[in-house]
Coordinates of C-alpha atoms in Angstrom, one line a residue:
M891 CA 91.3 134.9 358.4
T892 CA 91.1 132.3 355.9
T893 CA 93.0 134.1 353.1
V894 CA 96.0 134.9 355.3
W895 CA 96.3 130.7 356.2
I896 CA 96.1 129.8 352.7
K897 CA 98.5 131.0 350.6
P898 CA 101.5 131.0 352.8
A899 CA 100.1 126.5 353.5
K900 CA 100.2 126.7 349.4
L901 CA 103.3 128.0 349.5
Q902 CA 104.6 125.6 351.8
I903 CA 103.5 122.5 350.0
N904 CA 104.8 124.0 346.7
L905 CA 108.3 124.3 348.1
M906 CA 107.5 120.7 349.6
T907 CA 106.5 119.7 346.2
A908 CA 110.1 121.2 344.3
S909 CA 112.1 119.7 347.7
L910 CA 110.9 116.2 346.5
L911 CA 111.0 116.7 342.9
A912 CA 115.0 118.9 343.3
L913 CA 115.7 115.2 345.7
W914 CA 114.6 112.8 342.9
A915 CA 116.5 115.3 340.1
G916 CA 119.7 114.8 341.9
L917 CA 119.9 111.5 342.4
A918 CA 121.3 111.3 338.5
F919 CA 123.7 113.8 339.3
S920 CA 125.0 115.8 342.1
T921 CA 125.1 114.4 345.9
A922 CA 124.9 117.7 347.3
L923 CA 122.0 119.1 345.2
V924 CA 120.2 115.5 347.2
E925 CA 121.6 116.4 350.6
I926 CA 120.8 119.7 351.1
A927 CA 116.4 118.6 348.9
F928 CA 116.2 116.5 351.5
V929 CA 116.9 118.8 354.8
L930 CA 114.4 121.3 352.8
A931 CA 111.9 118.2 351.9
L932 CA 112.0 116.9 355.2
F933 CA 111.5 120.4 357.0
F934 CA 108.7 121.1 354.6
F935 CA 107.0 117.7 355.7
L936 CA 107.2 118.2 359.2
V937 CA 106.0 122.0 359.4
W938 CA 102.7 120.3 356.8
K939 CA 102.2 117.9 358.6
R940 CA 102.2 120.0 362.1
K941 CA 99.6 123.0 360.8
K942 CA 97.5 120.1 360.0
K943 CA 97.7 118.6 362.9
D944 CA 98.8 115.1 361.9
Y945 CA 101.5 113.7 364.2
R946 CA 100.8 109.7 362.4
I947 CA 103.2 108.3 360.0
R948 CA 100.6 106.8 357.7
L949 CA 101.8 103.8 356.2
D950 CA 100.7 100.2 356.7
P951 CA 101.4 99.2 360.0
Q952 CA 102.8 95.5 358.8
I953 CA 105.7 98.0 356.8
K954 CA 106.2 100.3 359.8
L955 CA 106.4 97.9 362.0
F956 CA 108.9 95.5 360.2
L957 CA 110.7 98.3 359.4
G958 CA 111.4 98.9 363.3
F959 CA 112.6 95.8 364.3
W960 CA 114.7 96.6 360.7
F961 CA 115.8 99.4 362.1
V962 CA 116.0 97.6 366.4
A963 CA 118.6 95.3 364.3
A964 CA 120.9 98.0 362.8
V965 CA 120.7 99.8 366.7
F966 CA 122.0 96.6 368.5
S967 CA 125.4 95.6 365.2
A968 CA 126.0 99.7 366.0
V969 CA 126.3 99.0 369.5
L970 CA 128.1 95.8 368.8
S971 CA 130.3 97.7 366.3
D972 CA 133.6 96.4 365.1
F973 CA 134.0 100.5 363.6
P974 CA 131.0 102.0 365.9
S975 CA 131.7 106.0 364.0
E976 CA 130.7 104.2 360.5
S977 CA 128.3 102.7 362.2
F978 CA 126.5 105.6 363.1
R979 CA 127.5 107.2 360.4
G980 CA 125.6 104.0 358.4
L981 CA 122.7 104.0 360.8
L982 CA 121.3 107.8 359.5
K983 CA 121.3 106.4 356.0
M984 CA 119.0 104.0 357.2
L985 CA 116.8 106.7 359.1
Q986 CA 117.5 109.0 355.7
H987 CA 116.5 105.8 353.0
V988 CA 113.2 105.8 355.5
A989 CA 111.9 109.1 355.5
I990 CA 112.3 109.4 351.8
F991 CA 109.7 106.4 351.8
W992 CA 108.0 108.2 354.3
M993 CA 108.0 111.7 352.2
A994 CA 107.7 109.7 348.5
A995 CA 104.6 107.5 350.2
E996 CA 102.0 110.1 352.7
F997 CA 103.1 113.3 350.3
F998 CA 101.5 112.0 346.6
A999 CA 99.4 109.8 347.9
E1000 CA 96.5 112.8 347.0
A1001 CA 96.7 112.2 343.4
G1002 CA 95.9 116.1 342.5
R1003 CA 100.3 116.6 343.0
R1004 CA 101.7 113.4 341.0
P1005 CA 100.8 115.7 337.6
V1006 CA 103.9 117.6 338.1
L1007 CA 106.3 114.7 339.0
E1008 CA 105.8 113.0 336.3
T1009 CA 106.2 116.1 334.1
V1010 CA 109.0 116.6 336.7
F1011 CA 110.3 112.4 336.0
L1012 CA 109.5 113.6 331.9
L1013 CA 111.4 115.9 331.1
F1014 CA 115.1 115.5 333.3
Y1015 CA 114.5 111.6 331.9
G1016 CA 114.9 113.2 328.0
V1017 CA 118.0 115.1 329.6
L1018 CA 120.1 111.8 331.3
V1019 CA 118.4 109.9 327.5
A1020 CA 120.8 113.1 325.8
D1021 CA 123.4 112.7 327.8
G1022 CA 124.5 109.1 327.9
C1023 CA 123.4 109.1 323.8
Y1024 CA 126.2 111.8 324.0
Q1025 CA 128.3 110.7 325.3
Y1026 CA 128.4 106.8 323.4
F1027 CA 129.3 108.6 320.7
A1028 CA 131.1 111.7 322.5
G1029 CA 133.0 109.5 325.3
T1030 CA 132.3 111.3 327.6
D1031 CA 128.8 113.1 329.1
L1032 CA 127.7 116.9 328.9
L1033 CA 126.9 117.1 333.0
R1034 CA 129.5 115.8 334.8
G1035 CA 132.1 115.2 332.2
Y1036 CA 133.0 111.5 332.9
M1037 CA 134.3 109.7 330.5
A1038 CA 132.3 106.1 328.8
E1039 CA 135.3 103.2 330.2
I1040 CA 136.0 100.9 327.7
M1041 CA 135.3 97.0 327.1
D1042 CA 136.1 95.6 324.6
S1043 CA 137.3 98.4 322.3
R1044 CA 133.7 99.8 322.7
P1045 CA 132.1 102.1 325.3
R1046 CA 129.8 101.1 328.4
V1047 CA 127.3 104.1 329.2
S1048 CA 127.7 105.9 333.0
A1049 CA 125.9 109.2 331.1
S1050 CA 126.2 111.0 334.8
F1051 CA 126.6 108.2 337.0
K1052 CA 130.3 107.2 338.4
S1053 CA 130.2 103.9 337.0
Y1054 CA 127.8 101.6 333.9
G1055 CA 126.4 100.2 336.9
L1056 CA 125.2 102.4 338.8
F1057 CA 122.8 103.6 335.5
A1058 CA 121.5 99.9 334.9
S1059 CA 120.8 100.4 338.0
Y1060 CA 118.6 103.3 338.1
L1061 CA 117.5 102.7 334.5
I1062 CA 116.1 100.1 335.4
S1063 CA 114.9 101.5 338.0
T1064 CA 113.1 103.9 336.7
A1065 CA 112.1 103.1 332.4
P1066 CA 109.0 100.0 333.8
F1067 CA 107.3 103.5 335.3
L1068 CA 108.7 105.2 332.3
F1069 CA 106.6 101.9 330.4
A1070 CA 103.7 102.6 332.5
L1071 CA 102.6 106.2 331.6
A1072 CA 103.5 105.5 327.4
L1073 CA 100.7 102.9 328.7
H1074 CA 99.0 104.8 330.8
K1075 CA 98.7 107.7 327.8
T1076 CA 98.1 105.7 325.1
K1077 CA 94.6 104.4 326.3
G1078 CA 94.1 107.9 327.4
K1079 CA 94.1 111.1 325.6
K1080 CA 96.7 112.2 323.1
G1081 CA 99.3 114.4 322.9
P1082 CA 103.2 114.9 322.7
A1083 CA 103.7 113.3 326.5
L1084 CA 103.1 109.8 324.7
W1085 CA 104.6 110.0 322.1
I1086 CA 107.5 111.0 324.0
S1087 CA 107.3 108.5 326.9
W1088 CA 108.1 105.9 323.9
I1089 CA 110.2 107.4 322.5
L1090 CA 111.9 107.4 325.9
F1091 CA 111.4 104.3 327.1
F1092 CA 113.6 103.0 323.4
L1093 CA 115.6 105.1 324.7
A1094 CA 116.7 103.6 327.7
C1095 CA 116.3 100.5 327.0
T1096 CA 119.1 101.3 324.2
L1097 CA 121.2 102.3 326.8
L1098 CA 119.6 99.6 329.1
F1099 CA 122.3 98.0 326.9
L1100 CA 125.3 99.9 326.1
T1101 CA 125.9 99.9 330.0
R1102 CA 126.5 95.6 329.5
S1103 CA 126.1 94.3 332.3
R1104 CA 124.5 91.7 331.8
G1105 CA 122.6 91.2 335.7
A1106 CA 120.5 94.9 334.8
V1107 CA 119.3 93.2 331.9
L1108 CA 118.3 89.9 333.3
A1109 CA 117.5 92.4 336.3
F1110 CA 114.6 93.9 333.9
G1111 CA 114.2 91.6 331.6
A1112 CA 112.5 90.2 334.4
G1113 CA 110.5 92.3 336.6
L1114 CA 109.0 93.3 333.4
F1115 CA 107.5 90.2 331.6
L1116 CA 105.9 90.2 335.4
M1117 CA 104.5 93.2 335.1
L1118 CA 103.0 91.9 331.7
I1119 CA 102.0 88.3 333.1
Y1120 CA 100.5 90.3 335.9
L1121 CA 98.6 92.9 333.2
R1122 CA 97.7 90.9 331.2
K1123 CA 99.2 92.7 328.2
W1124 CA 100.2 88.9 326.2
K1125 CA 100.7 91.5 323.2
W1126 CA 103.5 93.4 324.5
L1127 CA 105.2 89.9 326.9
G1128 CA 105.9 88.4 323.2
A1129 CA 107.2 91.2 321.8
G1130 CA 109.8 91.0 324.3
I1131 CA 110.5 87.9 324.0
I1132 CA 111.4 88.5 320.3
V1133 CA 113.5 91.2 321.5
C1134 CA 115.0 88.7 323.1
T1135 CA 115.6 86.3 321.0
V1136 CA 117.7 88.4 318.9
L1137 CA 119.2 90.0 321.2
V1138 CA 121.2 86.7 322.6
T1139 CA 121.1 84.7 318.7
F1140 CA 122.9 88.1 317.1
V1141 CA 124.3 89.3 319.9
P1142 CA 128.1 89.0 319.7
K1143 CA 129.2 85.5 322.9
R1144 CA 131.8 88.2 323.5
M1145 CA 129.5 90.6 325.8
M1146 CA 127.1 88.2 327.1
I1147 CA 130.7 85.6 328.2
H1148 CA 133.9 87.5 330.4
L1149 CA 136.8 84.9 329.8
D1150 CA 139.6 85.7 332.3
Q1151 CA 143.0 84.2 331.8
H1152 CA 141.9 81.2 332.9
G1153 CA 139.4 80.8 329.9
A1154 CA 136.4 80.9 333.2
E1155 CA 134.4 83.2 333.3
Q1156 CA 135.4 86.1 335.7
S1157 CA 132.1 87.4 336.9
V1158 CA 130.9 83.6 338.4
V1159 CA 134.5 82.6 339.4
E1160 CA 134.5 86.2 341.4
R1161 CA 131.0 86.4 342.6
Q1162 CA 131.5 82.7 344.8
V1163 CA 134.4 84.1 346.3
L1164 CA 132.1 86.7 347.1
W1165 CA 129.7 85.4 348.4
D1166 CA 131.3 82.8 349.8
R1167 CA 133.3 85.2 352.2
A1168 CA 130.4 87.5 352.7
L1169 CA 128.8 83.9 354.2
Q1170 CA 132.3 83.6 356.3
V1171 CA 130.9 86.5 358.3
I1172 CA 128.0 85.4 358.8
K1173 CA 128.5 83.0 360.4
A1174 CA 130.9 84.1 362.7
R1175 CA 128.7 86.8 363.6
P1176 CA 125.1 85.3 362.3
V1177 CA 123.2 87.5 365.2
F1178 CA 124.7 91.4 365.4
G1179 CA 126.7 91.1 362.1
T1180 CA 130.1 93.5 362.3
G1181 CA 128.1 96.2 362.7
I1182 CA 126.0 98.2 360.4
N1183 CA 128.5 100.1 357.2
T1184 CA 131.1 98.2 358.4
Y1185 CA 131.0 95.1 355.5
A1186 CA 134.4 96.9 353.6
K1187 CA 137.3 97.5 356.7
A1188 CA 135.1 94.2 358.8
H1189 CA 135.2 91.5 356.1
T1190 CA 139.1 91.0 356.1
K1191 CA 139.2 89.8 360.0
Y1192 CA 136.9 87.5 359.2
D1193 CA 137.7 85.6 356.4
M1194 CA 139.2 82.0 356.2
T1195 CA 139.9 81.9 352.9
Q1196 CA 141.8 85.2 352.5
N1197 CA 141.7 83.7 348.4
W1198 CA 143.9 86.1 346.0
R1199 CA 140.8 87.0 344.3
V1200 CA 138.7 90.8 344.5
R1201 CA 140.4 91.3 348.2
N1202 CA 138.8 94.8 349.9
Y1203 CA 135.4 94.4 348.0
Y1204 CA 131.7 94.3 348.5
A1205 CA 130.0 91.3 348.7
H1206 CA 128.3 91.9 345.1
N1207 CA 125.3 90.9 347.2
G1208 CA 123.2 93.1 349.1
Y1209 CA 121.0 90.4 351.1
L1210 CA 124.6 88.5 352.1
Q1211 CA 125.9 91.9 352.9
M1212 CA 123.0 93.0 355.1
A1213 CA 123.2 89.3 357.1
A1214 CA 126.1 90.2 357.4
E1215 CA 126.4 93.9 358.6
I1216 CA 122.3 93.8 361.3
G1217 CA 122.7 90.3 361.9
L1218 CA 120.7 87.1 360.0
P1219 CA 117.6 88.7 361.5
G1220 CA 118.0 92.3 360.7
L1221 CA 118.0 90.4 357.3
L1222 CA 114.6 88.7 358.3
C1223 CA 113.2 91.7 359.4
F1224 CA 113.7 93.9 355.6
V1225 CA 112.8 90.0 353.6
L1226 CA 109.2 90.8 355.7
F1227 CA 109.2 93.6 354.6
L1228 CA 109.4 93.3 351.1
L1229 CA 107.5 90.1 351.2
R1230 CA 104.3 93.1 353.1
L1231 CA 105.0 95.2 349.7
F1232 CA 104.7 93.0 347.0
A1233 CA 101.5 91.7 349.1
I1234 CA 100.0 94.5 348.5
H1235 CA 100.6 95.3 344.9
F1236 CA 99.6 91.5 344.2
R1237 CA 96.0 91.7 346.1
K1238 CA 93.3 91.8 343.4
N1239 CA 91.1 95.5 344.5
P1240 CA 87.9 95.3 341.4
Q1241 CA 87.5 98.9 341.9
E1242 CA 90.7 100.1 340.6
P1243 CA 91.3 101.9 337.8
E1244 CA 93.0 99.9 335.0
S1245 CA 95.4 103.0 334.7
A1246 CA 96.0 103.6 338.8
R1247 CA 97.1 99.4 338.8
I1248 CA 98.7 100.5 335.4
L1249 CA 101.6 103.1 336.8
R1250 CA 101.2 101.6 340.3
L1251 CA 103.0 98.7 338.9
G1252 CA 105.7 100.5 337.3
L1253 CA 107.0 102.0 340.0
F1254 CA 106.5 98.4 341.8
A1255 CA 108.7 96.6 339.1
G1256 CA 111.2 99.6 338.6
A1257 CA 111.3 98.3 342.6
L1258 CA 111.3 95.0 342.3
N1259 CA 114.5 95.1 339.7
F1260 CA 116.6 96.6 341.8
L1261 CA 115.6 94.7 344.5
L1262 CA 116.9 91.2 341.5
F1263 CA 119.8 93.0 340.2
A1264 CA 120.5 93.6 343.8
M1265 CA 120.9 90.0 344.8
V1266 CA 124.1 90.1 342.4
D1267 CA 125.5 93.2 342.4
T1268 CA 126.4 96.3 344.8
V1269 CA 123.8 98.9 344.3
M1270 CA 122.0 97.8 347.7
H1271 CA 125.0 100.1 349.2
N1272 CA 125.2 102.7 347.0
A1273 CA 123.9 106.3 347.7
P1274 CA 122.4 106.8 344.8
S1275 CA 120.6 103.1 343.9
V1276 CA 119.3 102.6 346.5
M1277 CA 117.6 106.4 347.3
A1278 CA 116.5 106.0 344.1
F1279 CA 114.2 101.9 345.4
W1280 CA 114.0 103.9 348.4
Y1281 CA 111.3 107.0 346.1
L1282 CA 110.4 104.1 343.9
A1283 CA 109.1 101.9 346.7
G1284 CA 107.3 105.3 348.1
L1285 CA 106.0 106.2 345.1
S1286 CA 104.3 103.2 344.3
L1287 CA 102.1 102.5 348.2
A1288 CA 100.8 106.3 347.0
Y1289 CA 99.6 105.8 343.8
S1290 CA 97.8 102.5 345.4
K1291 CA 95.9 105.1 346.7
Y1292 CA 94.1 105.7 344.2
P1293 CA 91.9 108.3 343.2

């Protein structure tokens, strides 16, 4: 009997691994692949749990509590929604994101499954970086045929993503793990993977700069600096400060400041308008919001100023938009979930090996970078970006369970 069951179980785990890795790869270039891989991964995951007779959600109790209340708040917002059909789709998206978080956190808690994840991560990162470099010089990427946006006669690299902002979001979310892998391999056995990791990290930083997304660059710098401070990597921190100083000194002013026709900083002025508009929605619907996934359609009803700037646009602040859609109690539950996630990663554990801590914090720093960038952009409400966040957040919990 033992021989009969071992092979199917191993095949099932391999299929589960392949599905999760395909989901990750698809985030960069194919929505269809993401949806197919998600369904397969969820199916194999639930069958795997059933065969083990393990019906528990193996997540931190407080995280389960806060995510549960967050979903309940979203359900109430959907029931009272101005656009019920949009809110129903929003609830399905939320469940999908939480499922990705759960699967990544639980499945990769088994240390033996991580090497293949790290290998695929490096290989696909190489493809994506090569695609971004090709687009910079040729004007069009190879994977999707997207053209680079031109600003001041210079390309803003987007690779296989629809916009440079989405590519920047992906880079700042994943590059810290790339950096952590490089540090980890520097301390371990030397080999080709070490040099590949460092080369890909520096190319990723270069491409991030070439997206010319100031918010993403600032978020990346802040998250990476916090990671280095926590790890006490003072030499790397000093090198980072020197690089930032050089960039600020020598980068052309027009790359850092974008003036509008009135001579004002365009991005700042527009975000003030967008954030004020979101605050008006929150004041009008503070408890249950307009309904999850409805801000783009619902905000005009509550916009009292009717400013001509950036009409019919997202809030460019994920937290304000979340509050506008599901209410302040829902936002509070999400923030409590994040605080619990922070507490898990910043607690001291003398038994944790340094290599495990480096990889875990690399994943967490990527998730933190995304959260910082979401304060000034729309990435929290864009499918590839927010799925990458939930995937990385789940992996960061998985890696906290070191061998």
